[in-house]
Amino acid sequence: FNFADYVVKGAVNNVVVNGLDVNTAYSLLVFAVDVNNGYALTSKVSRTAFRTDAIKKSDCSFVVDTTIENTEATFIVSPSNRELGWSFMIMDQMEYLQYTDSFGEYKYTDDDLVKSDLVAKIETFVSEGGSVEDAVKEYIKVSNQRVVYSNLAPNTEFVFLVAAVEVIGSDVWVTSDVTMGRFTSGDTPMEAADFTLTASEVGAYGFVLNVETTNPDVYYFPSIAFPGSF
């Protein structure tokens, strides 16, 4: 810290100061110093208190049409205000209840979840060599958009959350009410393949296995079971 970089003389007018926290109380302090004597205090401290504004939430709402096909979920997200950026996330419903339990460890609100999810996505993107600006383009959507999640856990209840968001400096702010919905994933998709099995040269303790498949690109699991057990 170099005092000389911050000492001024005479009136100061119309200096813009940025980088403060939102909705936070501050005190502005001014005092005279002796620049020839180690910047010793030579006056009383003048001060004034102020608070930065809270982020004003818009009245943007969201309509989300959901289509489930096996373990893939497709969402058509339509915001009422197509000019605002928004963020979309899903999470396992049991995990959602754990995080939002008012008597639990985390006590998150839906706003907290949307914010923390987007912050984590941006931080991961940057850690892999991307920029914050490119992360914002990647994860913050504008207007009507199609969002797809694949390879979900089968037959599992999920929650989706969507809200308008804004990135200010290095922080993320939720700027609308959060729209929440629930959906359940389907079964694991069945592979299009038929199998022909033969057990030849059966002896007292073993046999020779042969398998023919109509789809050579499918991975499969050969197994042995007792009759009626499967």
Coordinates of C-alpha atoms in Angstrom, one line a residue:
F1 CA 0.0 0.0 0.0
N2 CA 1.5 3.3 -1.1
F3 CA 0.0 6.3 0.7
A4 CA 1.3 8.7 -1.9
D5 CA -0.9 7.1 -4.6
Y6 CA -4.1 8.1 -2.7
V7 CA -3.3 11.6 -1.3
V8 CA -4.9 14.5 -3.1
K9 CA -4.9 18.3 -2.8
G10 CA -7.8 20.7 -3.4
A11 CA -11.3 19.9 -4.3
V12 CA -12.4 16.5 -5.7
N13 CA -15.4 16.5 -8.0
N14 CA -17.3 13.8 -9.8
V15 CA -15.0 10.9 -9.1
V16 CA -16.7 7.6 -9.9
V17 CA -16.0 4.8 -7.4
N18 CA -16.9 1.2 -8.4
G19 CA -16.4 -2.3 -7.2
L20 CA -18.3 -2.0 -3.9
D21 CA -20.6 -4.7 -2.6
V22 CA -24.3 -4.5 -3.2
N23 CA -26.7 -3.5 -0.4
T24 CA -23.8 -2.8 2.0
A25 CA -23.2 0.0 4.5
Y26 CA -20.0 2.0 4.1
S27 CA -18.3 5.0 5.7
L28 CA -16.5 7.6 3.6
L29 CA -13.5 9.0 5.5
V30 CA -11.4 12.1 4.8
F31 CA -8.5 13.5 6.9
A32 CA -5.5 15.8 6.4
V33 CA -2.0 14.4 6.5
D34 CA 1.6 15.8 6.6
V35 CA 3.2 14.4 3.4
N36 CA 6.6 15.5 4.8
N37 CA 6.3 13.7 8.1
G38 CA 5.3 10.1 7.3
Y39 CA 1.7 11.1 6.5
A40 CA 1.0 11.9 10.1
L41 CA -2.6 12.9 10.9
T42 CA -3.1 16.7 11.0
S43 CA -6.8 17.1 11.2
K44 CA -10.0 15.6 12.6
V45 CA -11.5 12.8 10.6
S46 CA -14.5 13.8 8.6
R47 CA -16.9 11.0 7.7
T48 CA -20.2 10.3 6.1
A49 CA -22.2 7.1 6.0
F50 CA -24.0 5.6 3.0
R51 CA -25.3 2.3 1.8
T52 CA -25.1 0.9 -1.8
D53 CA -28.4 0.0 -3.4
A54 CA -29.8 -3.5 -3.4
I55 CA -30.2 -5.2 -6.8
K56 CA -33.7 -4.4 -8.0
K57 CA -35.6 -7.5 -9.1
S58 CA -37.5 -7.5 -12.3
D59 CA -41.0 -9.0 -12.7
C60 CA -39.7 -11.5 -15.3
S61 CA -41.4 -14.9 -15.1
F62 CA -40.8 -18.1 -16.9
V63 CA -42.9 -20.8 -18.7
V64 CA -41.1 -24.1 -18.9
D65 CA -42.3 -26.9 -21.1
T66 CA -40.7 -30.2 -20.2
T67 CA -40.4 -33.4 -22.3
I68 CA -39.0 -36.6 -20.8
E69 CA -37.6 -39.4 -23.0
N70 CA -36.0 -42.2 -21.0
T71 CA -33.1 -40.5 -19.2
E72 CA -33.1 -37.3 -21.3
A73 CA -35.0 -34.2 -20.3
T74 CA -35.7 -31.4 -22.7
F75 CA -36.9 -28.0 -21.5
I76 CA -38.3 -25.2 -23.6
V77 CA -37.8 -22.0 -21.5
S78 CA -39.8 -18.9 -22.3
P79 CA -39.1 -15.8 -20.3
S80 CA -41.7 -13.0 -20.1
N81 CA -38.9 -10.5 -20.7
R82 CA -36.8 -11.6 -23.6
E83 CA -34.1 -9.0 -23.0
L84 CA -32.9 -10.3 -19.7
G85 CA -30.3 -13.0 -19.2
W86 CA -31.3 -16.1 -17.3
S87 CA -29.8 -19.2 -15.8
F88 CA -31.2 -22.7 -15.6
M89 CA -30.3 -25.6 -13.4
I90 CA -31.5 -29.0 -12.2
M91 CA -30.8 -31.1 -9.1
D92 CA -31.9 -34.3 -7.5
Q93 CA -35.0 -33.6 -5.5
M94 CA -33.6 -35.2 -2.3
E95 CA -30.5 -33.0 -2.6
Y96 CA -32.8 -30.0 -3.1
L97 CA -34.7 -30.8 0.1
Q98 CA -31.5 -31.3 2.0
Y99 CA -30.1 -27.9 0.9
T100 CA -33.4 -25.9 1.5
D101 CA -34.4 -27.5 4.8
S102 CA -34.9 -24.6 7.1
F103 CA -33.8 -26.8 10.0
G104 CA -30.9 -28.3 8.1
E105 CA -27.2 -27.5 7.7
Y106 CA -27.4 -25.2 4.7
K107 CA -30.8 -23.4 4.8
Y108 CA -30.4 -22.3 1.2
T109 CA -33.1 -20.3 -0.6
D110 CA -33.8 -20.9 -4.3
D111 CA -31.9 -17.7 -5.0
D112 CA -28.9 -19.1 -3.2
L113 CA -29.0 -22.3 -5.3
V114 CA -29.3 -20.5 -8.6
K115 CA -26.4 -18.2 -7.7
S116 CA -24.1 -20.9 -6.3
D117 CA -24.8 -23.2 -9.3
L118 CA -23.9 -20.4 -11.8
V119 CA -20.8 -19.3 -9.8
A120 CA -19.6 -22.9 -9.8
K121 CA -20.1 -23.2 -13.5
I122 CA -18.2 -20.0 -14.2
E123 CA -15.3 -20.9 -11.8
T124 CA -14.9 -24.3 -13.5
F125 CA -15.0 -22.7 -17.0
V126 CA -12.3 -20.2 -16.0
S127 CA -10.2 -22.9 -14.3
E128 CA -10.1 -24.8 -17.6
G129 CA -8.6 -21.7 -19.4
G130 CA -11.8 -19.8 -20.4
S131 CA -12.6 -16.2 -19.6
V132 CA -15.5 -14.9 -17.4
E133 CA -16.9 -13.2 -20.5
D134 CA -17.0 -16.5 -22.4
A135 CA -18.5 -18.3 -19.4
V136 CA -21.3 -15.7 -19.3
K137 CA -22.0 -16.3 -23.0
E138 CA -22.0 -20.1 -22.4
Y139 CA -24.2 -20.3 -19.3
I140 CA -26.5 -17.2 -19.4
K141 CA -29.3 -17.5 -21.9
V142 CA -31.4 -14.8 -23.5
S143 CA -34.9 -15.1 -24.9
N144 CA -36.6 -18.4 -25.6
Q145 CA -34.1 -21.4 -25.5
R146 CA -34.1 -25.1 -25.6
V147 CA -32.1 -26.8 -22.7
V148 CA -31.3 -30.5 -22.7
Y149 CA -30.0 -32.8 -20.0
S150 CA -28.9 -36.3 -21.0
N151 CA -27.8 -39.4 -19.1
L152 CA -29.8 -38.6 -16.0
A153 CA -30.2 -41.2 -13.2
P154 CA -33.2 -43.3 -14.2
N155 CA -36.5 -43.1 -12.4
T156 CA -35.4 -40.3 -10.2
E157 CA -37.3 -37.2 -9.1
F158 CA -35.6 -33.9 -10.0
V159 CA -36.2 -30.2 -9.5
F160 CA -35.5 -27.4 -12.0
L161 CA -34.8 -23.8 -11.1
V162 CA -34.7 -20.9 -13.5
A163 CA -34.3 -17.1 -12.9
A164 CA -33.0 -13.9 -14.4
V165 CA -29.4 -13.3 -13.4
E166 CA -26.7 -10.7 -13.8
V167 CA -23.0 -10.9 -13.4
I168 CA -21.5 -7.8 -11.8
G169 CA -17.7 -7.8 -11.5
S170 CA -16.9 -11.2 -10.1
D171 CA -20.3 -11.8 -8.4
V172 CA -23.6 -13.2 -9.6
W173 CA -27.0 -11.7 -8.7
V174 CA -30.4 -13.2 -9.1
T175 CA -32.6 -10.5 -10.5
S176 CA -36.1 -12.1 -10.7
D177 CA -38.1 -14.5 -8.7
V178 CA -37.1 -18.1 -9.2
T179 CA -39.4 -20.4 -11.1
M180 CA -39.3 -24.0 -9.7
G181 CA -40.7 -27.2 -11.1
R182 CA -40.4 -30.9 -10.7
F183 CA -40.0 -33.9 -13.1
T184 CA -39.2 -37.6 -13.0
S185 CA -36.7 -39.2 -15.3
G186 CA -37.7 -42.4 -17.2
D187 CA -36.2 -45.8 -17.6
T188 CA -32.8 -46.4 -19.0
P189 CA -33.2 -46.7 -22.8
M190 CA -33.2 -50.2 -24.1
E191 CA -30.5 -50.9 -26.8
A192 CA -31.8 -52.0 -30.2
A193 CA -30.2 -55.5 -30.2
D194 CA -31.2 -59.1 -30.3
F195 CA -29.0 -61.9 -29.1
T196 CA -28.6 -65.6 -30.0
L197 CA -27.0 -67.7 -27.2
T198 CA -25.7 -71.2 -27.4
A199 CA -24.1 -73.4 -24.8
S200 CA -22.2 -76.2 -26.6
E201 CA -19.9 -78.9 -25.4
V202 CA -21.6 -79.0 -22.0
G203 CA -19.7 -81.1 -19.5
A204 CA -20.0 -81.8 -15.8
Y205 CA -18.3 -78.5 -14.8
G206 CA -18.6 -76.2 -17.7
F207 CA -19.5 -75.4 -21.3
V208 CA -18.5 -73.4 -24.4
L209 CA -20.4 -70.1 -24.7
N210 CA -21.3 -68.5 -28.1
V211 CA -23.1 -65.2 -28.5
E212 CA -24.4 -63.7 -31.8
T213 CA -25.7 -60.1 -31.8
T214 CA -27.6 -58.1 -34.3
N215 CA -25.8 -54.9 -33.2
P216 CA -22.0 -55.3 -32.9
D217 CA -21.7 -51.8 -31.4
V218 CA -23.7 -52.6 -28.3
Y219 CA -21.9 -53.5 -25.0
Y220 CA -23.6 -56.5 -23.2
F221 CA -23.2 -58.5 -20.1
P222 CA -23.2 -62.4 -20.4
S223 CA -24.1 -64.1 -17.1
I224 CA -25.1 -67.4 -15.6
A225 CA -28.1 -67.8 -13.4
F226 CA -30.2 -70.6 -12.0
P227 CA -33.6 -71.3 -13.7
G228 CA -36.3 -68.9 -12.5
S229 CA -33.9 -66.5 -10.8
F230 CA -34.0 -63.9 -13.5

